[in-house]
CSV table of C-alpha atoms and ligand atoms in Angstrom, one decimal:
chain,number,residue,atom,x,y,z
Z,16,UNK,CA,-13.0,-13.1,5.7
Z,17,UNK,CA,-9.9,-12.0,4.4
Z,18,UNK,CA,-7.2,-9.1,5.6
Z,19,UNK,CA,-5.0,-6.9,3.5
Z,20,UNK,CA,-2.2,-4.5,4.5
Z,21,UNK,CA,-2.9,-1.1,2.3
Z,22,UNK,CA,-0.2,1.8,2.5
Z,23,UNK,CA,-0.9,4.9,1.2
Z,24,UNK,CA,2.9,5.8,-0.1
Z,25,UNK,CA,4.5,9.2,0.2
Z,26,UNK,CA,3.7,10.9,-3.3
Z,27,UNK,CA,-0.2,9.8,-2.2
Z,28,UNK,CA,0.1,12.3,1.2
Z,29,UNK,CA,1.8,14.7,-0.5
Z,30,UNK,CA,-0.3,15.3,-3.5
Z,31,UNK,CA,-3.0,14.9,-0.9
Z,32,UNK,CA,-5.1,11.9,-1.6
Z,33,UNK,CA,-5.4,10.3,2.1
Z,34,UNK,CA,-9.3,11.6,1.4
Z,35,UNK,CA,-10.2,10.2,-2.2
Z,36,UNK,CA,-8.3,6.6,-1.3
Z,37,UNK,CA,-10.3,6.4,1.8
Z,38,UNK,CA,-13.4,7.4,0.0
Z,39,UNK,CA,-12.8,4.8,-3.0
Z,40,UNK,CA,-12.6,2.0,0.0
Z,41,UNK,CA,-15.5,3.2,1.7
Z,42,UNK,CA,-17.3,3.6,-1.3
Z,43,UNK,CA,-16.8,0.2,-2.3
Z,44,UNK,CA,-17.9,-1.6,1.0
Z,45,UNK,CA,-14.3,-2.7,1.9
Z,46,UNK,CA,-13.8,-2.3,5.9
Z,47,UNK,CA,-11.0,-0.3,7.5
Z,48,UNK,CA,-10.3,-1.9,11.0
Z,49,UNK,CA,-6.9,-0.1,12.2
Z,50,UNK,CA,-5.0,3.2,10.5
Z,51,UNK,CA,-2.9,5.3,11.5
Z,52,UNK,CA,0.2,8.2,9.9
Z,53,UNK,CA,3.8,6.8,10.4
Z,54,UNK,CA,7.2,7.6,8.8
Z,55,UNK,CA,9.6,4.5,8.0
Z,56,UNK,CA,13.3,4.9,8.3
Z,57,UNK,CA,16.0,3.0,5.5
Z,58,UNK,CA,15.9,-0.1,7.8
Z,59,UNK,CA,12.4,-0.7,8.0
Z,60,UNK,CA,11.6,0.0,4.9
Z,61,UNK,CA,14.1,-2.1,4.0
Z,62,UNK,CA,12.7,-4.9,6.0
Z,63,UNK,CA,9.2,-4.3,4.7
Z,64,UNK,CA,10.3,-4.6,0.5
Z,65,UNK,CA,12.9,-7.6,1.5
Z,66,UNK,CA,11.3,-9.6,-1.3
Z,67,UNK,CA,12.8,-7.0,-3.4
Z,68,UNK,CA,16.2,-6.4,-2.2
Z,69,UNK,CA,17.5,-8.0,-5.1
Z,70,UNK,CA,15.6,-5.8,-7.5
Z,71,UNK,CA,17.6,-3.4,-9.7
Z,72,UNK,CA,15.0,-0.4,-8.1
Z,73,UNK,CA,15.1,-1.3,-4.4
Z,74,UNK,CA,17.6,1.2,-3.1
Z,75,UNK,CA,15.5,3.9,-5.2
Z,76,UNK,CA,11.8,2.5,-3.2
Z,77,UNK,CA,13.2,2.3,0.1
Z,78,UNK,CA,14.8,5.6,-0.3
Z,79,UNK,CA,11.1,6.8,-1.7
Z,80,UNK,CA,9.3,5.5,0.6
Z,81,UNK,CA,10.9,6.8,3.8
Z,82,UNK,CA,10.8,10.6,1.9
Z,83,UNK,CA,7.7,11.5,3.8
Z,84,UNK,CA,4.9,10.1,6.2
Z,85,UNK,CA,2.4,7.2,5.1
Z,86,UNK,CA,-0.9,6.2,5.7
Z,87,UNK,CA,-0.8,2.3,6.7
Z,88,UNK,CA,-4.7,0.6,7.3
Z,89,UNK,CA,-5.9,-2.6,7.4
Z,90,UNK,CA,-9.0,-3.8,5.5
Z,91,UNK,CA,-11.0,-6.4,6.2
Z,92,UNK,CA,-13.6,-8.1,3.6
Z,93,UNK,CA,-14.6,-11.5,1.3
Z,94,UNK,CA,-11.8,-11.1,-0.7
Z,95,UNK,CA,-10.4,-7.6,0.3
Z,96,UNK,CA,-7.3,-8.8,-1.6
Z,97,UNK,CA,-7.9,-9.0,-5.2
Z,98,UNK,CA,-10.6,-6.5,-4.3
Z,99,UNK,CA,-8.6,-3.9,-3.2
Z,100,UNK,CA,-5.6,-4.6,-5.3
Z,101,UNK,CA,-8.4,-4.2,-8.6
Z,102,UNK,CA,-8.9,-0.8,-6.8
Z,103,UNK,CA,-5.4,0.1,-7.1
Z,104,UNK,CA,-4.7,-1.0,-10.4
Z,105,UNK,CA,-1.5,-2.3,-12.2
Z,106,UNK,CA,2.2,-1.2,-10.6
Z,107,UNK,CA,2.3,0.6,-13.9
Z,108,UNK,CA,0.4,3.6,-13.9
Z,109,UNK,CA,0.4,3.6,-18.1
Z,110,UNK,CA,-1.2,0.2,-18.0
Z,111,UNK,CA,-3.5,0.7,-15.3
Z,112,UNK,CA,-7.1,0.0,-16.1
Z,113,UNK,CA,-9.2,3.2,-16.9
Z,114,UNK,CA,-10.6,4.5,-13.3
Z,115,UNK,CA,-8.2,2.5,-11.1
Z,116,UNK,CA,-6.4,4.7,-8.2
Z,117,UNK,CA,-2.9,4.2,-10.1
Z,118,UNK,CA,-4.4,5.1,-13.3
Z,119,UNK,CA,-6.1,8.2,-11.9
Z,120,UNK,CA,-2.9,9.7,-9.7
Z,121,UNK,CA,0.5,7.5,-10.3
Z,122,UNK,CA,2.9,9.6,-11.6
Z,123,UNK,CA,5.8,7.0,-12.4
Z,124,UNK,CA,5.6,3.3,-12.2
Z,125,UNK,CA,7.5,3.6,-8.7
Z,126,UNK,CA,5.3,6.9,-7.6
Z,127,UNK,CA,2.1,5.0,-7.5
Z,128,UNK,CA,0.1,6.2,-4.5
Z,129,UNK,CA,-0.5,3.1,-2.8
Z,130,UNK,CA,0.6,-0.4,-1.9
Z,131,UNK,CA,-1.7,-3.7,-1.4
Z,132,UNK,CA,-0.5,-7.1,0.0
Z,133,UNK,CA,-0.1,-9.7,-3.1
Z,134,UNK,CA,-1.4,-12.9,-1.3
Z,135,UNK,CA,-2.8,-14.2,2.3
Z,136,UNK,CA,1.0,-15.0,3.6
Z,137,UNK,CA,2.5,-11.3,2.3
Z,138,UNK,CA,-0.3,-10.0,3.8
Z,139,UNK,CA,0.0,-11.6,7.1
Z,140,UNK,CA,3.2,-10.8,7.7
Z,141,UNK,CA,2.6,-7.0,6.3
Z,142,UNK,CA,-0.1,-6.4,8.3
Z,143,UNK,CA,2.3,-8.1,11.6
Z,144,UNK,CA,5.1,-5.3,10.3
Z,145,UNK,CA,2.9,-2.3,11.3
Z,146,UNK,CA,0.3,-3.0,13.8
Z,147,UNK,CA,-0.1,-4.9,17.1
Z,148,UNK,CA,-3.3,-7.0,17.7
Z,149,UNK,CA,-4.4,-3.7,20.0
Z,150,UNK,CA,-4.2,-1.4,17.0
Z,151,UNK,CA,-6.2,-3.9,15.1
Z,152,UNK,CA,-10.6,-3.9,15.3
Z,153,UNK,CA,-12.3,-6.7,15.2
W,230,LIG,P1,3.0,-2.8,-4.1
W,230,LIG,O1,3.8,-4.0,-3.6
W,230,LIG,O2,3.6,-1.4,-3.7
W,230,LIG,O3,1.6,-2.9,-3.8
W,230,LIG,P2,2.9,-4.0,-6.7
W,230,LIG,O4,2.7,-5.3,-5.9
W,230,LIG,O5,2.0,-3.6,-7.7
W,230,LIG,O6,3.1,-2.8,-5.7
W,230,LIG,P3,5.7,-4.8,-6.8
W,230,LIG,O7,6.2,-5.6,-8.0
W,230,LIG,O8,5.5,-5.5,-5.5
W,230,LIG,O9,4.4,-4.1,-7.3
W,230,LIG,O10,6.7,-3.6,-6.6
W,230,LIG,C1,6.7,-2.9,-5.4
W,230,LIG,C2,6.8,-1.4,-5.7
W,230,LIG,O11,8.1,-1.2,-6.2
W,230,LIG,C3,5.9,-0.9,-6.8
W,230,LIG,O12,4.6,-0.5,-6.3
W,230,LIG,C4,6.6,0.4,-7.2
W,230,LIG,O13,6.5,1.4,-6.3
W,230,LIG,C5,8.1,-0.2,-7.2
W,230,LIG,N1,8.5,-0.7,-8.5
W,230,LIG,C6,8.1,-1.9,-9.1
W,230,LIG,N2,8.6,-2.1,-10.2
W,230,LIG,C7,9.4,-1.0,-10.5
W,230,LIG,C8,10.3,-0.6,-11.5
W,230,LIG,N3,10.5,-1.4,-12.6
W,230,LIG,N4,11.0,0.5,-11.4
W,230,LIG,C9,10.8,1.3,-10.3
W,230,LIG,N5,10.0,1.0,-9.2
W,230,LIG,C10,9.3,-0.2,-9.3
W,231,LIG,MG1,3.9,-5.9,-4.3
């Protein structure tokens, strides 16, 4: 059993699609064991994309993603990883496979609706970033 931290970014709330990601997990047998709606300030967003504070486009992500309220879950599942990351589809909407959540909402390669921990370690300490072991079914 594997875990993965799964955010539903700001442009996903906005344009309203808390509904059709939840549906597209449930639909394809991956388990949600803790959710809940928060809103990040600069730090922790900050703290949360540190692998990317180096990155020419970090200042522009942290800045996006505290615009507005999230969706952060945890998901549960023989390998809810790759799984779900095949759900979401490539970081770049434009080379997103056909019927992947990216492909089907993103509108700009930063824009893209969700976020899905990379590896067993990222996801870890992702999932350790949002939620206490309370929050957390198991
Ligand atoms: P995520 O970590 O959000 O699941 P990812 O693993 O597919 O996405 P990363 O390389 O970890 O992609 O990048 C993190 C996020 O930073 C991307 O999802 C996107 O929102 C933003 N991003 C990545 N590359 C760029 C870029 N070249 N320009 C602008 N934003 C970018
Ligand atoms: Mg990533």
């Amino acid at each position: 059993m594997e875990r993965t931290l799964s955010i539903i970014k700001p442009d996903g709330v906005s344009h309203g699609l808390i509904g059709e990601v939840i549906k597209r997990l449930e639909k394809n047998h991956i388990k949600i064991i803790a959710i809940k709606m928060i809103q990040m300030n600069q730090k922790q967003a900050q703290g949360f994309y540190a692998v990317h504070k180096d990155r020419p486009f970090f200042n522009s992500l942290t800045t996006f993603m505290t615009s507005g309220p999230v969706v952060v879950m945890v998901l549960e599942g023989n390998n809810v990883i790759s799984k779900y990351r095949d759900l979401m589809g490539a970081t770049n909407y434009k080379e997103a496979a056909e019927g992947t959540i990216r492909k089907d909402f993103a509108t700009d390669i930063e824009k893209n609706v969700v976020h899905g921990s990379d590896a067993p370690e990222t996801a870890a300490f992702e999932i350790g970033y949002f939620f206490n072991s309370f929050e957390i079914m198991s």
